[in-house]
């Protein structure tokens, strides 16, 4: 196992998984572009690009935790058109296509109708870096207003929101391969996806995912932090 400059781990499984996925995509769609976490880069001749995170949650994977995922998103014209989030160790496969709804293991999913903080579950990722982050100020007091707070890791947290088992996910640092697959799943499940600056891009470096009823509350917090 190796470490990247930010000390995040890279296992042989990450590299082999990315190689396998890339090979299958290239065989089926030879003109499409590729972008992957472990260095996968291929320019697009079709205007479409596949964005791959072979193992999202490598720290969990190498420690034997089931909270890791394989993420794949298909982007065209600046929009993610389809996405998959596969959590093999949990036996869960989430997927969505733009305009076609979102699913978990072939069953339709939707975000919850909860709109009040005191009955909502908040998910956070990257708590270890928030002490010196602008979001850290007032965070504990703000979190106390939620019914419960969880931190299972990026994809598991996002899929809890997509499937109606949590209401908000706050991700302070993310790459496009972390967000491409989950974004379309969340939105097709009826949820909201936006960056801290108010945009809605997988290249924004961060994101908030939430139910429609909590959107104003979440925008207020990240804008004022």
mmCIF file of the C-alpha atoms, coordinates in Angstrom:
data_MODEL
# 
_entry.id   MODEL 
# 
loop_
_atom_site.group_PDB 
_atom_site.id 
_atom_site.type_symbol 
_atom_site.label_atom_id 
_atom_site.label_alt_id 
_atom_site.label_comp_id 
_atom_site.label_asym_id 
_atom_site.label_entity_id 
_atom_site.label_seq_id 
_atom_site.pdbx_PDB_ins_code 
_atom_site.Cartn_x 
_atom_site.Cartn_y 
_atom_site.Cartn_z 
_atom_site.occupancy 
_atom_site.B_iso_or_equiv 
_atom_site.pdbx_formal_charge 
_atom_site.auth_seq_id 
_atom_site.auth_comp_id 
_atom_site.auth_asym_id 
_atom_site.auth_atom_id 
_atom_site.pdbx_PDB_model_num 
ATOM 1   C CA . UNK A 1 1   ? 0.000   0.000  0.000   1.00 0.00 ? 1   UNK A CA 1 
ATOM 2   C CA . UNK A 1 2   ? 1.182   3.534  -0.804  1.00 0.00 ? 2   UNK A CA 1 
ATOM 3   C CA . UNK A 1 3   ? 0.241   6.998  0.447   1.00 0.00 ? 3   UNK A CA 1 
ATOM 4   C CA . UNK A 1 4   ? -0.619  10.099 -1.581  1.00 0.00 ? 4   UNK A CA 1 
ATOM 5   C CA . UNK A 1 5   ? 0.752   13.560 -0.629  1.00 0.00 ? 5   UNK A CA 1 
ATOM 6   C CA . UNK A 1 6   ? -2.366  14.151 1.500   1.00 0.00 ? 6   UNK A CA 1 
ATOM 7   C CA . UNK A 1 7   ? -1.632  10.877 3.333   1.00 0.00 ? 7   UNK A CA 1 
ATOM 8   C CA . UNK A 1 8   ? -4.688  9.125  1.889   1.00 0.00 ? 8   UNK A CA 1 
ATOM 9   C CA . UNK A 1 9   ? -3.860  5.477  1.130   1.00 0.00 ? 9   UNK A CA 1 
ATOM 10  C CA . UNK A 1 10  ? -3.722  3.760  -2.254  1.00 0.00 ? 10  UNK A CA 1 
ATOM 11  C CA . UNK A 1 11  ? -3.908  -0.023 -2.315  1.00 0.00 ? 11  UNK A CA 1 
ATOM 12  C CA . UNK A 1 12  ? -3.152  -2.432 -5.152  1.00 0.00 ? 12  UNK A CA 1 
ATOM 13  C CA . UNK A 1 13  ? -6.890  -3.114 -5.183  1.00 0.00 ? 13  UNK A CA 1 
ATOM 14  C CA . UNK A 1 14  ? -7.571  0.567  -6.032  1.00 0.00 ? 14  UNK A CA 1 
ATOM 15  C CA . UNK A 1 15  ? -5.275  0.368  -9.046  1.00 0.00 ? 15  UNK A CA 1 
ATOM 16  C CA . UNK A 1 16  ? -6.491  -3.011 -10.263 1.00 0.00 ? 16  UNK A CA 1 
ATOM 17  C CA . UNK A 1 17  ? -10.129 -2.066 -9.835  1.00 0.00 ? 17  UNK A CA 1 
ATOM 18  C CA . UNK A 1 18  ? -9.628  1.132  -11.833 1.00 0.00 ? 18  UNK A CA 1 
ATOM 19  C CA . UNK A 1 19  ? -7.783  -0.792 -14.558 1.00 0.00 ? 19  UNK A CA 1 
ATOM 20  C CA . UNK A 1 20  ? -10.590 -3.356 -14.769 1.00 0.00 ? 20  UNK A CA 1 
ATOM 21  C CA . UNK A 1 21  ? -13.366 -0.745 -14.932 1.00 0.00 ? 21  UNK A CA 1 
ATOM 22  C CA . UNK A 1 22  ? -11.475 1.321  -17.512 1.00 0.00 ? 22  UNK A CA 1 
ATOM 23  C CA . UNK A 1 23  ? -10.943 -1.723 -19.712 1.00 0.00 ? 23  UNK A CA 1 
ATOM 24  C CA . UNK A 1 24  ? -14.627 -2.628 -19.689 1.00 0.00 ? 24  UNK A CA 1 
ATOM 25  C CA . UNK A 1 25  ? -15.685 0.946  -20.489 1.00 0.00 ? 25  UNK A CA 1 
ATOM 26  C CA . UNK A 1 26  ? -13.145 1.297  -23.299 1.00 0.00 ? 26  UNK A CA 1 
ATOM 27  C CA . UNK A 1 27  ? -14.319 -1.952 -24.858 1.00 0.00 ? 27  UNK A CA 1 
ATOM 28  C CA . UNK A 1 28  ? -17.967 -0.883 -24.790 1.00 0.00 ? 28  UNK A CA 1 
ATOM 29  C CA . UNK A 1 29  ? -17.504 2.847  -25.515 1.00 0.00 ? 29  UNK A CA 1 
ATOM 30  C CA . UNK A 1 30  ? -14.147 3.380  -27.253 1.00 0.00 ? 30  UNK A CA 1 
ATOM 31  C CA . UNK A 1 31  ? -14.756 7.047  -28.070 1.00 0.00 ? 31  UNK A CA 1 
ATOM 32  C CA . UNK A 1 32  ? -15.689 8.081  -24.528 1.00 0.00 ? 32  UNK A CA 1 
ATOM 33  C CA . UNK A 1 33  ? -13.286 9.836  -22.168 1.00 0.00 ? 33  UNK A CA 1 
ATOM 34  C CA . UNK A 1 34  ? -12.123 8.554  -18.799 1.00 0.00 ? 34  UNK A CA 1 
ATOM 35  C CA . UNK A 1 35  ? -11.207 10.274 -15.528 1.00 0.00 ? 35  UNK A CA 1 
ATOM 36  C CA . UNK A 1 36  ? -10.219 8.260  -12.473 1.00 0.00 ? 36  UNK A CA 1 
ATOM 37  C CA . UNK A 1 37  ? -8.856  8.857  -9.011  1.00 0.00 ? 37  UNK A CA 1 
ATOM 38  C CA . UNK A 1 38  ? -5.772  6.702  -9.478  1.00 0.00 ? 38  UNK A CA 1 
ATOM 39  C CA . UNK A 1 39  ? -4.460  8.536  -12.536 1.00 0.00 ? 39  UNK A CA 1 
ATOM 40  C CA . UNK A 1 40  ? -6.872  7.346  -15.209 1.00 0.00 ? 40  UNK A CA 1 
ATOM 41  C CA . UNK A 1 41  ? -7.020  9.960  -17.987 1.00 0.00 ? 41  UNK A CA 1 
ATOM 42  C CA . UNK A 1 42  ? -8.326  9.630  -21.528 1.00 0.00 ? 42  UNK A CA 1 
ATOM 43  C CA . UNK A 1 43  ? -9.590  12.524 -23.690 1.00 0.00 ? 43  UNK A CA 1 
ATOM 44  C CA . UNK A 1 44  ? -13.100 12.163 -25.058 1.00 0.00 ? 44  UNK A CA 1 
ATOM 45  C CA . UNK A 1 45  ? -13.878 11.993 -28.771 1.00 0.00 ? 45  UNK A CA 1 
ATOM 46  C CA . UNK A 1 46  ? -17.630 11.604 -28.188 1.00 0.00 ? 46  UNK A CA 1 
ATOM 47  C CA . UNK A 1 47  ? -18.274 14.422 -25.728 1.00 0.00 ? 47  UNK A CA 1 
ATOM 48  C CA . UNK A 1 48  ? -18.948 11.890 -22.965 1.00 0.00 ? 48  UNK A CA 1 
ATOM 49  C CA . UNK A 1 49  ? -16.699 11.131 -20.004 1.00 0.00 ? 49  UNK A CA 1 
ATOM 50  C CA . UNK A 1 50  ? -16.789 8.326  -17.426 1.00 0.00 ? 50  UNK A CA 1 
ATOM 51  C CA . UNK A 1 51  ? -15.627 9.392  -13.964 1.00 0.00 ? 51  UNK A CA 1 
ATOM 52  C CA . UNK A 1 52  ? -14.409 6.572  -11.734 1.00 0.00 ? 52  UNK A CA 1 
ATOM 53  C CA . UNK A 1 53  ? -13.526 6.160  -8.070  1.00 0.00 ? 53  UNK A CA 1 
ATOM 54  C CA . UNK A 1 54  ? -12.470 2.499  -7.912  1.00 0.00 ? 54  UNK A CA 1 
ATOM 55  C CA . UNK A 1 55  ? -12.585 2.333  -4.101  1.00 0.00 ? 55  UNK A CA 1 
ATOM 56  C CA . UNK A 1 56  ? -14.173 5.277  -2.321  1.00 0.00 ? 56  UNK A CA 1 
ATOM 57  C CA . UNK A 1 57  ? -13.157 4.817  1.308   1.00 0.00 ? 57  UNK A CA 1 
ATOM 58  C CA . UNK A 1 58  ? -9.796  3.063  0.979   1.00 0.00 ? 58  UNK A CA 1 
ATOM 59  C CA . UNK A 1 59  ? -9.086  3.589  4.679   1.00 0.00 ? 59  UNK A CA 1 
ATOM 60  C CA . UNK A 1 60  ? -12.198 1.558  5.452   1.00 0.00 ? 60  UNK A CA 1 
ATOM 61  C CA . UNK A 1 61  ? -11.353 -1.051 2.809   1.00 0.00 ? 61  UNK A CA 1 
ATOM 62  C CA . UNK A 1 62  ? -7.847  -1.744 4.127   1.00 0.00 ? 62  UNK A CA 1 
ATOM 63  C CA . UNK A 1 63  ? -9.097  -1.932 7.739   1.00 0.00 ? 63  UNK A CA 1 
ATOM 64  C CA . UNK A 1 64  ? -11.821 -4.441 6.919   1.00 0.00 ? 64  UNK A CA 1 
ATOM 65  C CA . UNK A 1 65  ? -14.749 -2.047 7.380   1.00 0.00 ? 65  UNK A CA 1 
ATOM 66  C CA . UNK A 1 66  ? -17.709 -2.547 4.984   1.00 0.00 ? 66  UNK A CA 1 
ATOM 67  C CA . UNK A 1 67  ? -18.118 1.220  4.490   1.00 0.00 ? 67  UNK A CA 1 
ATOM 68  C CA . UNK A 1 68  ? -16.459 1.556  1.069   1.00 0.00 ? 68  UNK A CA 1 
ATOM 69  C CA . UNK A 1 69  ? -17.861 1.833  -2.425  1.00 0.00 ? 69  UNK A CA 1 
ATOM 70  C CA . UNK A 1 70  ? -17.175 1.731  -6.145  1.00 0.00 ? 70  UNK A CA 1 
ATOM 71  C CA . UNK A 1 71  ? -18.383 4.961  -7.781  1.00 0.00 ? 71  UNK A CA 1 
ATOM 72  C CA . UNK A 1 72  ? -18.955 5.567  -11.493 1.00 0.00 ? 72  UNK A CA 1 
ATOM 73  C CA . UNK A 1 73  ? -20.565 8.584  -13.152 1.00 0.00 ? 73  UNK A CA 1 
ATOM 74  C CA . UNK A 1 74  ? -21.224 9.417  -16.793 1.00 0.00 ? 74  UNK A CA 1 
ATOM 75  C CA . UNK A 1 75  ? -20.848 13.089 -17.713 1.00 0.00 ? 75  UNK A CA 1 
ATOM 76  C CA . UNK A 1 76  ? -21.776 14.883 -20.951 1.00 0.00 ? 76  UNK A CA 1 
ATOM 77  C CA . UNK A 1 77  ? -22.238 18.567 -21.657 1.00 0.00 ? 77  UNK A CA 1 
ATOM 78  C CA . UNK A 1 78  ? -21.177 19.475 -18.143 1.00 0.00 ? 78  UNK A CA 1 
ATOM 79  C CA . UNK A 1 79  ? -23.946 17.386 -16.557 1.00 0.00 ? 79  UNK A CA 1 
ATOM 80  C CA . UNK A 1 80  ? -23.827 13.985 -14.880 1.00 0.00 ? 80  UNK A CA 1 
ATOM 81  C CA . UNK A 1 81  ? -26.314 11.835 -16.776 1.00 0.00 ? 81  UNK A CA 1 
ATOM 82  C CA . UNK A 1 82  ? -25.992 8.532  -14.924 1.00 0.00 ? 82  UNK A CA 1 
ATOM 83  C CA . UNK A 1 83  ? -24.357 7.217  -11.785 1.00 0.00 ? 83  UNK A CA 1 
ATOM 84  C CA . UNK A 1 84  ? -23.681 4.059  -9.815  1.00 0.00 ? 84  UNK A CA 1 
ATOM 85  C CA . UNK A 1 85  ? -22.653 3.653  -6.179  1.00 0.00 ? 85  UNK A CA 1 
ATOM 86  C CA . UNK A 1 86  ? -21.928 0.027  -5.353  1.00 0.00 ? 86  UNK A CA 1 
ATOM 87  C CA . UNK A 1 87  ? -21.269 -0.958 -1.727  1.00 0.00 ? 87  UNK A CA 1 
ATOM 88  C CA . UNK A 1 88  ? -20.284 -4.636 -2.181  1.00 0.00 ? 88  UNK A CA 1 
ATOM 89  C CA . UNK A 1 89  ? -19.653 -5.467 1.474   1.00 0.00 ? 89  UNK A CA 1 
ATOM 90  C CA . UNK A 1 90  ? -23.131 -4.174 2.390   1.00 0.00 ? 90  UNK A CA 1 
ATOM 91  C CA . UNK A 1 91  ? -24.854 -5.826 -0.557  1.00 0.00 ? 91  UNK A CA 1 
ATOM 92  C CA . UNK A 1 92  ? -26.211 -2.496 -1.814  1.00 0.00 ? 92  UNK A CA 1 
ATOM 93  C CA . UNK A 1 93  ? -26.202 -1.141 -5.363  1.00 0.00 ? 93  UNK A CA 1 
ATOM 94  C CA . UNK A 1 94  ? -27.529 2.386  -5.942  1.00 0.00 ? 94  UNK A CA 1 
ATOM 95  C CA . UNK A 1 95  ? -28.006 3.730  -9.456  1.00 0.00 ? 95  UNK A CA 1 
ATOM 96  C CA . UNK A 1 96  ? -29.796 6.445  -11.392 1.00 0.00 ? 96  UNK A CA 1 
ATOM 97  C CA . UNK A 1 97  ? -30.131 7.934  -14.864 1.00 0.00 ? 97  UNK A CA 1 
ATOM 98  C CA . UNK A 1 98  ? -31.202 11.509 -15.486 1.00 0.00 ? 98  UNK A CA 1 
ATOM 99  C CA . UNK A 1 99  ? -34.985 11.554 -15.750 1.00 0.00 ? 99  UNK A CA 1 
ATOM 100 C CA . UNK A 1 100 ? -35.330 7.878  -14.840 1.00 0.00 ? 100 UNK A CA 1 
ATOM 101 C CA . UNK A 1 101 ? -35.473 7.893  -11.039 1.00 0.00 ? 101 UNK A CA 1 
ATOM 102 C CA . UNK A 1 102 ? -33.095 6.421  -8.462  1.00 0.00 ? 102 UNK A CA 1 
ATOM 103 C CA . UNK A 1 103 ? -32.899 2.849  -7.191  1.00 0.00 ? 103 UNK A CA 1 
ATOM 104 C CA . UNK A 1 104 ? -31.341 0.623  -4.537  1.00 0.00 ? 104 UNK A CA 1 
ATOM 105 C CA . UNK A 1 105 ? -31.086 -3.010 -5.605  1.00 0.00 ? 105 UNK A CA 1 
ATOM 106 C CA . UNK A 1 106 ? -33.839 -2.426 -8.212  1.00 0.00 ? 106 UNK A CA 1 
ATOM 107 C CA . UNK A 1 107 ? -36.260 -0.837 -5.716  1.00 0.00 ? 107 UNK A CA 1 
ATOM 108 C CA . UNK A 1 108 ? -37.100 2.868  -6.185  1.00 0.00 ? 108 UNK A CA 1 
ATOM 109 C CA . UNK A 1 109 ? -35.757 5.221  -3.534  1.00 0.00 ? 109 UNK A CA 1 
ATOM 110 C CA . UNK A 1 110 ? -36.614 8.766  -2.485  1.00 0.00 ? 110 UNK A CA 1 
ATOM 111 C CA . UNK A 1 111 ? -35.385 11.272 0.066   1.00 0.00 ? 111 UNK A CA 1 
ATOM 112 C CA . UNK A 1 112 ? -37.454 11.777 3.195   1.00 0.00 ? 112 UNK A CA 1 
ATOM 113 C CA . UNK A 1 113 ? -40.057 14.477 3.659   1.00 0.00 ? 113 UNK A CA 1 
ATOM 114 C CA . UNK A 1 114 ? -38.479 15.708 6.909   1.00 0.00 ? 114 UNK A CA 1 
ATOM 115 C CA . UNK A 1 115 ? -37.948 19.457 6.930   1.00 0.00 ? 115 UNK A CA 1 
ATOM 116 C CA . UNK A 1 116 ? -37.195 20.292 10.578  1.00 0.00 ? 116 UNK A CA 1 
ATOM 117 C CA . UNK A 1 117 ? -33.699 20.115 12.027  1.00 0.00 ? 117 UNK A CA 1 
ATOM 118 C CA . UNK A 1 118 ? -34.875 18.625 15.321  1.00 0.00 ? 118 UNK A CA 1 
ATOM 119 C CA . UNK A 1 119 ? -36.247 15.542 13.533  1.00 0.00 ? 119 UNK A CA 1 
ATOM 120 C CA . UNK A 1 120 ? -33.465 15.234 10.930  1.00 0.00 ? 120 UNK A CA 1 
ATOM 121 C CA . UNK A 1 121 ? -30.316 13.111 10.772  1.00 0.00 ? 121 UNK A CA 1 
ATOM 122 C CA . UNK A 1 122 ? -27.167 14.993 9.727   1.00 0.00 ? 122 UNK A CA 1 
ATOM 123 C CA . UNK A 1 123 ? -24.155 13.217 8.213   1.00 0.00 ? 123 UNK A CA 1 
ATOM 124 C CA . UNK A 1 124 ? -20.676 14.756 8.193   1.00 0.00 ? 124 UNK A CA 1 
ATOM 125 C CA . UNK A 1 125 ? -17.446 13.666 6.538   1.00 0.00 ? 125 UNK A CA 1 
ATOM 126 C CA . UNK A 1 126 ? -13.900 14.727 7.344   1.00 0.00 ? 126 UNK A CA 1 
ATOM 127 C CA . UNK A 1 127 ? -14.423 15.652 10.991  1.00 0.00 ? 127 UNK A CA 1 
ATOM 128 C CA . UNK A 1 128 ? -10.673 15.275 11.580  1.00 0.00 ? 128 UNK A CA 1 
ATOM 129 C CA . UNK A 1 129 ? -9.958  18.430 9.546   1.00 0.00 ? 129 UNK A CA 1 
ATOM 130 C CA . UNK A 1 130 ? -12.681 20.714 10.823  1.00 0.00 ? 130 UNK A CA 1 
ATOM 131 C CA . UNK A 1 131 ? -10.794 22.099 13.835  1.00 0.00 ? 131 UNK A CA 1 
ATOM 132 C CA . UNK A 1 132 ? -8.879  24.524 11.613  1.00 0.00 ? 132 UNK A CA 1 
ATOM 133 C CA . UNK A 1 133 ? -11.632 24.935 9.036   1.00 0.00 ? 133 UNK A CA 1 
ATOM 134 C CA . UNK A 1 134 ? -14.064 27.827 8.748   1.00 0.00 ? 134 UNK A CA 1 
ATOM 135 C CA . UNK A 1 135 ? -16.933 25.349 9.135   1.00 0.00 ? 135 UNK A CA 1 
ATOM 136 C CA . UNK A 1 136 ? -15.540 24.309 12.498  1.00 0.00 ? 136 UNK A CA 1 
ATOM 137 C CA . UNK A 1 137 ? -16.633 27.520 14.183  1.00 0.00 ? 137 UNK A CA 1 
ATOM 138 C CA . UNK A 1 138 ? -20.065 27.016 15.654  1.00 0.00 ? 138 UNK A CA 1 
ATOM 139 C CA . UNK A 1 139 ? -20.298 23.501 14.217  1.00 0.00 ? 139 UNK A CA 1 
ATOM 140 C CA . UNK A 1 140 ? -20.907 21.668 17.497  1.00 0.00 ? 140 UNK A CA 1 
ATOM 141 C CA . UNK A 1 141 ? -23.600 24.095 18.574  1.00 0.00 ? 141 UNK A CA 1 
ATOM 142 C CA . UNK A 1 142 ? -25.288 23.865 15.159  1.00 0.00 ? 142 UNK A CA 1 
ATOM 143 C CA . UNK A 1 143 ? -25.113 20.050 15.127  1.00 0.00 ? 143 UNK A CA 1 
ATOM 144 C CA . UNK A 1 144 ? -26.820 19.923 18.507  1.00 0.00 ? 144 UNK A CA 1 
ATOM 145 C CA . UNK A 1 145 ? -30.007 21.114 16.847  1.00 0.00 ? 145 UNK A CA 1 
ATOM 146 C CA . UNK A 1 146 ? -30.325 17.881 14.813  1.00 0.00 ? 146 UNK A CA 1 
ATOM 147 C CA . UNK A 1 147 ? -32.126 14.745 15.952  1.00 0.00 ? 147 UNK A CA 1 
ATOM 148 C CA . UNK A 1 148 ? -28.947 12.698 15.353  1.00 0.00 ? 148 UNK A CA 1 
ATOM 149 C CA . UNK A 1 149 ? -25.507 13.075 13.762  1.00 0.00 ? 149 UNK A CA 1 
ATOM 150 C CA . UNK A 1 150 ? -23.637 10.334 11.872  1.00 0.00 ? 150 UNK A CA 1 
ATOM 151 C CA . UNK A 1 151 ? -20.252 10.041 10.132  1.00 0.00 ? 151 UNK A CA 1 
ATOM 152 C CA . UNK A 1 152 ? -19.982 6.799  8.169   1.00 0.00 ? 152 UNK A CA 1 
ATOM 153 C CA . UNK A 1 153 ? -17.888 8.109  5.275   1.00 0.00 ? 153 UNK A CA 1 
ATOM 154 C CA . UNK A 1 154 ? -18.696 9.923  2.032   1.00 0.00 ? 154 UNK A CA 1 
ATOM 155 C CA . UNK A 1 155 ? -20.694 7.486  -0.084  1.00 0.00 ? 155 UNK A CA 1 
ATOM 156 C CA . UNK A 1 156 ? -22.536 5.667  2.749   1.00 0.00 ? 156 UNK A CA 1 
ATOM 157 C CA . UNK A 1 157 ? -23.624 9.029  4.173   1.00 0.00 ? 157 UNK A CA 1 
ATOM 158 C CA . UNK A 1 158 ? -24.812 10.277 0.780   1.00 0.00 ? 158 UNK A CA 1 
ATOM 159 C CA . UNK A 1 159 ? -26.777 7.090  0.115   1.00 0.00 ? 159 UNK A CA 1 
ATOM 160 C CA . UNK A 1 160 ? -28.461 7.335  3.527   1.00 0.00 ? 160 UNK A CA 1 
ATOM 161 C CA . UNK A 1 161 ? -29.865 10.665 2.380   1.00 0.00 ? 161 UNK A CA 1 
ATOM 162 C CA . UNK A 1 162 ? -30.811 9.338  -1.067  1.00 0.00 ? 162 UNK A CA 1 
ATOM 163 C CA . UNK A 1 163 ? -32.732 6.448  0.449   1.00 0.00 ? 163 UNK A CA 1 
ATOM 164 C CA . UNK A 1 164 ? -34.582 8.484  3.074   1.00 0.00 ? 164 UNK A CA 1 
ATOM 165 C CA . UNK A 1 165 ? -32.639 7.229  6.120   1.00 0.00 ? 165 UNK A CA 1 
ATOM 166 C CA . UNK A 1 166 ? -30.900 10.564 6.779   1.00 0.00 ? 166 UNK A CA 1 
ATOM 167 C CA . UNK A 1 167 ? -31.693 14.121 5.724   1.00 0.00 ? 167 UNK A CA 1 
ATOM 168 C CA . UNK A 1 168 ? -28.395 15.932 5.102   1.00 0.00 ? 168 UNK A CA 1 
ATOM 169 C CA . UNK A 1 169 ? -24.772 15.238 4.225   1.00 0.00 ? 169 UNK A CA 1 
ATOM 170 C CA . UNK A 1 170 ? -22.005 17.821 4.514   1.00 0.00 ? 170 UNK A CA 1 
ATOM 171 C CA . UNK A 1 171 ? -18.760 17.120 2.610   1.00 0.00 ? 171 UNK A CA 1 
ATOM 172 C CA . UNK A 1 172 ? -16.085 19.786 3.055   1.00 0.00 ? 172 UNK A CA 1 
ATOM 173 C CA . UNK A 1 173 ? -13.458 18.370 0.698   1.00 0.00 ? 173 UNK A CA 1 
ATOM 174 C CA . UNK A 1 174 ? -14.190 16.267 -2.380  1.00 0.00 ? 174 UNK A CA 1 
ATOM 175 C CA . UNK A 1 175 ? -12.982 15.483 -5.883  1.00 0.00 ? 175 UNK A CA 1 
ATOM 176 C CA . UNK A 1 176 ? -15.173 14.973 -8.975  1.00 0.00 ? 176 UNK A CA 1 
ATOM 177 C CA . UNK A 1 177 ? -14.852 11.186 -8.736  1.00 0.00 ? 177 UNK A CA 1 
ATOM 178 C CA . UNK A 1 178 ? -16.243 11.359 -5.179  1.00 0.00 ? 178 UNK A CA 1 
ATOM 179 C CA . UNK A 1 179 ? -19.336 13.245 -6.343  1.00 0.00 ? 179 UNK A CA 1 
ATOM 180 C CA . UNK A 1 180 ? -20.183 12.263 -9.929  1.00 0.00 ? 180 UNK A CA 1 
ATOM 181 C CA . UNK A 1 181 ? -22.038 9.031  -9.171  1.00 0.00 ? 181 UNK A CA 1 
ATOM 182 C CA . UNK A 1 182 ? -23.774 10.214 -5.982  1.00 0.00 ? 182 UNK A CA 1 
ATOM 183 C CA . UNK A 1 183 ? -24.921 13.552 -7.475  1.00 0.00 ? 183 UNK A CA 1 
ATOM 184 C CA . UNK A 1 184 ? -27.335 12.136 -10.019 1.00 0.00 ? 184 UNK A CA 1 
ATOM 185 C CA . UNK A 1 185 ? -28.562 9.474  -7.579  1.00 0.00 ? 185 UNK A CA 1 
ATOM 186 C CA . UNK A 1 186 ? -29.356 12.130 -4.975  1.00 0.00 ? 186 UNK A CA 1 
ATOM 187 C CA . UNK A 1 187 ? -31.078 14.416 -7.452  1.00 0.00 ? 187 UNK A CA 1 
ATOM 188 C CA . UNK A 1 188 ? -33.127 11.641 -9.038  1.00 0.00 ? 188 UNK A CA 1 
ATOM 189 C CA . UNK A 1 189 ? -34.203 10.604 -5.534  1.00 0.00 ? 189 UNK A CA 1 
ATOM 190 C CA . UNK A 1 190 ? -35.610 14.121 -5.075  1.00 0.00 ? 190 UNK A CA 1 
ATOM 191 C CA . UNK A 1 191 ? -32.740 15.572 -3.061  1.00 0.00 ? 191 UNK A CA 1 
ATOM 192 C CA . UNK A 1 192 ? -30.722 18.764 -3.416  1.00 0.00 ? 192 UNK A CA 1 
ATOM 193 C CA . UNK A 1 193 ? -27.013 18.996 -4.288  1.00 0.00 ? 193 UNK A CA 1 
ATOM 194 C CA . UNK A 1 194 ? -25.032 22.242 -4.050  1.00 0.00 ? 194 UNK A CA 1 
ATOM 195 C CA . UNK A 1 195 ? -21.562 23.587 -3.310  1.00 0.00 ? 195 UNK A CA 1 
ATOM 196 C CA . UNK A 1 196 ? -20.695 25.864 -0.419  1.00 0.00 ? 196 UNK A CA 1 
ATOM 197 C CA . UNK A 1 197 ? -20.512 28.820 -2.812  1.00 0.00 ? 197 UNK A CA 1 
ATOM 198 C CA . UNK A 1 198 ? -24.034 28.162 -4.079  1.00 0.00 ? 198 UNK A CA 1 
ATOM 199 C CA . UNK A 1 199 ? -23.066 26.384 -7.296  1.00 0.00 ? 199 UNK A CA 1 
ATOM 200 C CA . UNK A 1 200 ? -23.949 22.813 -8.245  1.00 0.00 ? 200 UNK A CA 1 
ATOM 201 C CA . UNK A 1 201 ? -20.812 21.226 -9.669  1.00 0.00 ? 201 UNK A CA 1 
ATOM 202 C CA . UNK A 1 202 ? -18.914 18.011 -9.050  1.00 0.00 ? 202 UNK A CA 1 
ATOM 203 C CA . UNK A 1 203 ? -15.785 20.143 -9.548  1.00 0.00 ? 203 UNK A CA 1 
ATOM 204 C CA . UNK A 1 204 ? -16.671 22.555 -6.710  1.00 0.00 ? 204 UNK A CA 1 
ATOM 205 C CA . UNK A 1 205 ? -14.409 20.856 -4.152  1.00 0.00 ? 205 UNK A CA 1 
ATOM 206 C CA . UNK A 1 206 ? -17.191 20.347 -1.596  1.00 0.00 ? 206 UNK A CA 1 
ATOM 207 C CA . UNK A 1 207 ? -20.909 19.756 -1.401  1.00 0.00 ? 207 UNK A CA 1 
ATOM 208 C CA . UNK A 1 208 ? -24.089 19.673 0.602   1.00 0.00 ? 208 UNK A CA 1 
ATOM 209 C CA . UNK A 1 209 ? -26.743 17.048 -0.042  1.00 0.00 ? 209 UNK A CA 1 
ATOM 210 C CA . UNK A 1 210 ? -30.113 17.342 1.653   1.00 0.00 ? 210 UNK A CA 1 
ATOM 211 C CA . UNK A 1 211 ? -33.869 17.026 1.498   1.00 0.00 ? 211 UNK A CA 1 
ATOM 212 C CA . UNK A 1 212 ? -35.731 19.959 -0.113  1.00 0.00 ? 212 UNK A CA 1 
ATOM 213 C CA . UNK A 1 213 ? -37.139 20.931 3.275   1.00 0.00 ? 213 UNK A CA 1 
ATOM 214 C CA . UNK A 1 214 ? -33.663 21.416 4.777   1.00 0.00 ? 214 UNK A CA 1 
ATOM 215 C CA . UNK A 1 215 ? -32.110 23.242 1.838   1.00 0.00 ? 215 UNK A CA 1 
ATOM 216 C CA . UNK A 1 216 ? -32.543 26.751 3.269   1.00 0.00 ? 216 UNK A CA 1 
ATOM 217 C CA . UNK A 1 217 ? -31.079 25.689 6.636   1.00 0.00 ? 217 UNK A CA 1 
ATOM 218 C CA . UNK A 1 218 ? -28.054 24.029 5.025   1.00 0.00 ? 218 UNK A CA 1 
ATOM 219 C CA . UNK A 1 219 ? -27.395 26.936 2.665   1.00 0.00 ? 219 UNK A CA 1 
ATOM 220 C CA . UNK A 1 220 ? -27.556 29.322 5.618   1.00 0.00 ? 220 UNK A CA 1 
ATOM 221 C CA . UNK A 1 221 ? -24.973 27.374 7.573   1.00 0.00 ? 221 UNK A CA 1 
ATOM 222 C CA . UNK A 1 222 ? -22.349 26.920 4.825   1.00 0.00 ? 222 UNK A CA 1 
ATOM 223 C CA . UNK A 1 223 ? -22.762 30.508 3.637   1.00 0.00 ? 223 UNK A CA 1 
ATOM 224 C CA . UNK A 1 224 ? -22.380 31.983 7.108   1.00 0.00 ? 224 UNK A CA 1 
ATOM 225 C CA . UNK A 1 225 ? -19.657 29.674 8.459   1.00 0.00 ? 225 UNK A CA 1 
# 
